[in-house]
Each structure stands twice: as structure tokens, then as C-alpha cells.
Coordinates of N, CA and C in Angstrom, one line a residue:
Q1 N 16.6 176.3 236.5 CA 17.6 175.2 236.5 C 17.7 174.7 235.1
V2 N 18.7 173.8 234.9 CA 19.0 173.2 233.6 C 19.3 171.7 233.8
Q3 N 18.9 170.9 232.9 CA 19.2 169.5 232.9 C 20.1 169.2 231.7
L4 N 21.2 168.4 231.9 CA 22.2 168.0 230.9 C 22.2 166.5 230.7
V5 N 22.2 166.1 229.5 CA 22.2 164.7 229.2 C 23.3 164.4 228.1
E6 N 24.3 163.6 228.5 CA 25.4 163.3 227.6 C 25.1 162.0 226.8
S7 N 25.7 161.9 225.6 CA 25.5 160.8 224.8 C 26.7 160.7 223.8
G8 N 26.9 159.5 223.2 CA 27.9 159.3 222.2 C 29.1 158.5 222.6
G9 N 29.2 158.1 223.9 CA 30.3 157.3 224.3 C 30.2 155.9 223.7
G10 N 31.3 155.2 224.0 CA 31.4 153.8 223.5 C 32.7 153.2 223.6
L11 N 32.9 152.0 223.1 CA 34.1 151.2 223.1 C 34.8 151.3 221.7
V12 N 36.0 151.9 221.7 CA 36.7 152.0 220.4 C 38.2 151.6 220.6
Q13 N 38.9 151.5 219.4 CA 40.3 151.1 219.4 C 41.1 152.4 219.4
T14 N 42.4 152.2 219.8 CA 43.3 153.3 219.8 C 43.4 153.9 218.4
G15 N 43.3 155.3 218.3 CA 43.4 156.0 217.0 C 42.0 156.3 216.5
A16 N 41.0 155.8 217.0 CA 39.6 156.0 216.6 C 39.1 157.4 217.0
S17 N 37.9 157.8 216.5 CA 37.3 159.0 216.8 C 35.9 158.8 217.4
L18 N 35.5 159.7 218.3 CA 34.1 159.7 218.8 C 33.7 161.2 218.9
R19 N 32.4 161.4 218.8 CA 31.8 162.7 219.1 C 30.8 162.6 220.2
L20 N 31.1 163.3 221.3 CA 30.1 163.3 222.4 C 29.2 164.5 222.3
S21 N 27.9 164.3 222.7 CA 27.0 165.4 222.7 C 26.4 165.6 224.1
C22 N 26.0 166.8 224.4 CA 25.4 167.1 225.7 C 24.2 168.0 225.3
A23 N 23.0 167.4 225.5 CA 21.8 168.1 225.3 C 21.3 168.8 226.6
A24 N 21.0 170.1 226.4 CA 20.6 171.0 227.6 C 19.2 171.4 227.5
S25 N 18.5 171.4 228.6 CA 17.2 172.0 228.6 C 17.2 173.4 229.0
G26 N 16.1 174.1 228.9 CA 16.0 175.5 229.3 C 16.1 176.5 228.1
R27 N 15.8 177.7 228.4 CA 15.9 178.8 227.4 C 17.1 179.7 227.6
T28 N 18.0 179.4 228.5 CA 19.1 180.3 228.7 C 20.4 179.6 228.4
F29 N 20.4 178.5 227.7 CA 21.7 177.8 227.3 C 22.7 178.7 226.7
S30 N 22.3 179.7 225.9 CA 23.2 180.5 225.2 C 23.9 181.5 226.1
R31 N 23.5 181.6 227.4 CA 24.1 182.5 228.3 C 25.1 181.8 229.2
Y32 N 25.2 180.4 229.1 CA 26.0 179.6 230.0 C 27.4 179.3 229.3
A33 N 28.4 179.4 230.1 CA 29.7 178.8 229.7 C 29.5 177.3 230.0
M34 N 30.2 176.5 229.1 CA 30.0 175.0 229.2 C 31.4 174.4 229.3
A35 N 31.5 173.2 229.8 CA 32.8 172.5 229.9 C 32.6 171.0 229.8
W36 N 33.6 170.3 229.5 CA 33.7 168.8 229.6 C 34.8 168.5 230.7
F37 N 34.4 167.5 231.5 CA 35.3 166.9 232.5 C 35.3 165.4 232.3
R38 N 36.3 164.7 232.8 CA 36.3 163.3 232.7 C 36.9 162.7 234.0
Q39 N 36.5 161.5 234.3 CA 37.0 160.8 235.5 C 37.4 159.4 235.1
P40 N 38.7 159.2 235.0 CA 39.2 157.8 234.7 C 39.0 156.9 235.9
P41 N 39.0 155.6 235.6 CA 38.7 154.7 236.8 C 39.8 154.8 237.8
G42 N 39.4 154.9 239.1 CA 40.3 155.0 240.2 C 41.0 156.4 240.4
K43 N 40.6 157.4 239.6 CA 41.2 158.7 239.6 C 40.2 159.8 239.9
E44 N 40.8 161.0 240.2 CA 39.9 162.1 240.4 C 39.4 162.7 239.1
R45 N 38.3 163.4 239.2 CA 37.7 164.1 238.0 C 38.7 165.1 237.5
E46 N 38.9 165.3 236.2 CA 39.8 166.2 235.7 C 39.2 167.0 234.5
F47 N 39.7 168.2 234.4 CA 39.3 169.1 233.3 C 39.7 168.6 232.0
V48 N 38.8 168.8 231.0 CA 39.1 168.5 229.6 C 39.1 169.7 228.7
S49 N 38.0 170.5 228.7 CA 37.8 171.6 227.8 C 36.7 172.5 228.3
T50 N 36.7 173.8 227.9 CA 35.6 174.7 228.2 C 35.4 175.6 227.0
I51 N 34.2 176.2 227.0 CA 33.9 177.1 225.9 C 33.0 178.2 226.5
T52 N 33.2 179.4 226.0 CA 32.4 180.5 226.5 C 31.0 180.5 225.9
A53 N 30.1 181.3 226.5 CA 28.7 181.2 226.1 C 28.4 181.4 224.6
S54 N 29.1 182.3 224.0 CA 28.9 182.5 222.6 C 29.6 181.5 221.7
G55 N 30.6 180.7 222.3 CA 31.4 179.8 221.5 C 32.6 180.4 220.9
A56 N 32.9 181.7 221.2 CA 34.0 182.4 220.5 C 35.4 182.0 221.1
T57 N 35.4 181.5 222.3 CA 36.7 181.2 223.0 C 36.6 179.8 223.5
T58 N 37.7 179.0 223.3 CA 37.8 177.7 223.9 C 39.2 177.5 224.6
Y59 N 39.2 176.5 225.5 CA 40.4 176.2 226.2 C 40.5 174.7 226.5
Y60 N 41.7 174.1 226.4 CA 41.9 172.7 226.5 C 42.9 172.3 227.5
A61 N 42.8 171.2 228.1 CA 43.8 170.6 228.9 C 45.0 170.2 228.0
E62 N 46.2 170.3 228.4 CA 47.3 169.9 227.6 C 47.3 168.5 227.1
S63 N 46.7 167.6 227.8 CA 46.6 166.2 227.5 C 45.8 165.9 226.2
V64 N 44.8 166.8 225.9 CA 43.9 166.6 224.8 C 44.1 167.7 223.7
K65 N 44.9 168.7 223.9 CA 45.1 169.8 222.9 C 45.6 169.2 221.6
G66 N 45.0 169.6 220.5 CA 45.3 169.1 219.2 C 44.6 167.9 218.8
R67 N 43.9 167.2 219.7 CA 43.2 166.0 219.4 C 41.7 166.2 219.6
F68 N 41.3 167.0 220.6 CA 39.9 167.2 220.9 C 39.4 168.6 220.5
T69 N 38.2 168.7 220.1 CA 37.6 170.0 219.8 C 36.2 170.2 220.4
I70 N 36.1 171.2 221.2 CA 34.8 171.5 221.8 C 34.1 172.5 221.0
S71 N 32.8 172.4 220.9 CA 31.9 173.3 220.1 C 30.5 173.3 220.7
R72 N 29.7 174.2 220.2 CA 28.3 174.3 220.7 C 27.4 174.8 219.6
D73 N 26.2 174.4 219.7 CA 25.2 174.9 218.8 C 24.1 175.5 219.7
N74 N 24.1 176.8 219.9 CA 23.1 177.4 220.8 C 21.7 177.3 220.3
A75 N 21.5 177.3 219.0 CA 20.1 177.1 218.4 C 19.5 175.8 218.8
K76 N 20.4 174.8 219.0 CA 20.0 173.4 219.3 C 20.2 173.1 220.8
N77 N 20.7 174.0 221.6 CA 20.9 173.8 223.0 C 21.8 172.5 223.2
T78 N 22.9 172.4 222.4 CA 23.7 171.3 222.4 C 25.2 171.6 222.5
L79 N 25.9 170.9 223.3 CA 27.4 171.0 223.4 C 28.0 169.8 222.8
Y80 N 29.2 169.9 222.2 CA 29.8 168.7 221.5 C 31.3 168.6 222.0
L81 N 31.8 167.4 221.9 CA 33.2 167.2 222.1 C 33.7 166.2 221.0
Q82 N 34.4 166.7 220.0 CA 34.9 165.8 219.0 C 36.3 165.3 219.4
M83 N 36.4 164.0 219.5 CA 37.6 163.4 220.0 C 38.3 162.6 218.9
N84 N 39.5 162.9 218.5 CA 40.2 162.2 217.5 C 41.5 161.6 218.1
S85 N 42.1 160.7 217.4 CA 43.3 160.0 217.8 C 43.2 159.5 219.2
L86 N 42.2 158.8 219.6 CA 42.0 158.4 221.0 C 43.0 157.4 221.4
K87 N 43.4 157.6 222.7 CA 44.4 156.8 223.4 C 43.8 156.0 224.5
P88 N 44.4 154.9 225.0 CA 43.8 154.2 226.2 C 43.7 155.1 227.4
E89 N 44.6 156.1 227.5 CA 44.5 157.0 228.7 C 43.4 158.0 228.6
D90 N 42.6 158.0 227.5 CA 41.4 158.8 227.4 C 40.2 158.1 228.0
T91 N 40.4 156.8 228.4 CA 39.3 156.0 229.0 C 38.8 156.7 230.2
A92 N 37.5 157.0 230.3 CA 37.0 157.7 231.5 C 35.5 157.8 231.3
V93 N 34.8 158.2 232.3 CA 33.4 158.7 232.2 C 33.5 160.2 231.9
Y94 N 32.9 160.6 230.9 CA 32.9 162.0 230.5 C 31.6 162.7 230.9
Y95 N 31.8 163.9 231.5 CA 30.7 164.7 232.0 C 30.7 166.1 231.3
C96 N 29.5 166.5 231.0 CA 29.3 167.9 230.6 C 28.8 168.7 231.8
A97 N 29.2 170.0 231.8 CA 28.8 170.9 233.0 C 28.5 172.3 232.4
A98 N 27.6 173.0 233.2 CA 27.2 174.3 232.8 C 27.5 175.3 234.0
R99 N 27.9 176.4 233.6 CA 28.1 177.5 234.6 C 27.3 178.7 234.2
T100 N 26.6 179.3 235.1 CA 25.7 180.4 234.8 C 26.4 181.7 234.7
T101 N 27.5 181.7 234.0 CA 28.3 182.9 233.6 C 28.7 182.8 232.2
I102 N 29.2 183.9 231.7 CA 29.7 184.0 230.3 C 31.0 183.2 230.1
H103 N 31.9 183.3 231.0 CA 33.2 182.7 230.9 C 33.3 181.4 231.8
G104 N 34.0 180.4 231.3 CA 34.1 179.2 232.0 C 35.3 179.1 232.9
S105 N 35.7 177.9 233.4 CA 36.8 177.7 234.3 C 37.2 176.3 234.1
D106 N 38.5 176.0 234.5 CA 39.0 174.6 234.6 C 38.8 174.0 236.0
D107 N 38.1 174.7 236.8 CA 37.8 174.2 238.2 C 36.4 173.7 238.3
S108 N 36.2 172.4 238.6 CA 34.9 171.9 238.6 C 34.0 172.5 239.6
R109 N 34.5 173.0 240.7 CA 33.8 173.7 241.7 C 33.0 174.9 241.3
F110 N 33.4 175.5 240.2 CA 32.7 176.7 239.7 C 31.5 176.4 238.8
Y111 N 31.2 175.1 238.5 CA 30.1 174.8 237.7 C 28.8 174.4 238.5
D112 N 27.7 174.8 237.9 CA 26.4 174.7 238.7 C 25.6 173.5 238.3
Y113 N 25.7 173.0 237.1 CA 24.9 171.9 236.7 C 25.8 170.8 236.0
W114 N 25.4 169.6 236.2 CA 26.2 168.4 235.6 C 25.3 167.4 235.0
G115 N 25.8 166.7 234.0 CA 25.1 165.6 233.4 C 25.4 164.3 234.1
Q116 N 24.8 163.2 233.7 CA 25.0 161.9 234.3 C 26.3 161.2 233.9
G117 N 26.9 161.7 232.8 CA 28.1 161.1 232.3 C 27.9 160.0 231.2
T118 N 28.9 159.9 230.4 CA 28.9 158.8 229.3 C 30.2 158.2 229.3
Q119 N 30.3 156.8 229.2 CA 31.5 156.1 229.3 C 32.2 156.1 227.9
V120 N 33.5 156.4 227.9 CA 34.4 156.2 226.8 C 35.5 155.2 227.2
T121 N 35.6 154.2 226.4 CA 36.6 153.2 226.6 C 37.5 153.0 225.4
V122 N 38.8 153.1 225.5 CA 39.7 153.0 224.3 C 40.6 151.8 224.6
S123 N 40.6 150.8 223.7 CA 41.4 149.7 223.9 C 42.7 149.8 223.0
S124 N 43.7 149.2 223.5 CA 45.0 149.2 222.7 C 45.1 148.2 221.7

């Protein structure tokens, strides 16, 4: 099994930047595809970004493309989400997720492990 712990959320103004981190336990992190999802208040959880196990390939939701960057450091067992040009509509609880396969997915049902979430609030 793997445990995931997100950090780096906070309250910022429109246009600001934040970097989220997800620390993973275990010795097989480098074999897992990873992803970020978010859940705005009163809405369903939605896909943000995913990255393959090696970090070679990434994919983004259209709503964040060009503003967010997903990356990973397998030597540190850590996943990152760099968020730039933040908007009020980015306000949500952000979750990292792990899938025990090389390639990820934009469907949350395909992920095996989840973190507890970190709150991101963007004020206008």
C-alpha cells in the first residue's frame, strides 16, 4: 500500500501562484502513475492533471492547460503541481492520487490511493 499526504494549499489573490506537493510512502512510487484532482465547493470531483510513472508524459484538463504544471521527483517520492495565474474558479480541495500502473487516466475510478486533500482558495 501507499500513503499520500498533500501540502502547500492556502489563501491567495487572483493571479497569484502556489505549488502543491504530495509526499508518497513506499518503495514503488516510481512505478505509479500519479494525478491531481480537485473538488470545488458544492461540485463533483474533477480531473486536473496526470503524469506517467517516469514523468515523461503529462496531460491536463483544458481549464488549467497553460497555467498549471505537473511534475514528479521519483528520488524524493514526491509529486508537485505548480499553479500560476490562479483564478477564483480554481478554488477547491486538491487531492493527489496514485494508480498502480505506468499510465494514468482522467477517471478518478481508476486510481487506487488518495491523499486527504489540501484547500486552495483564490479571492478576487
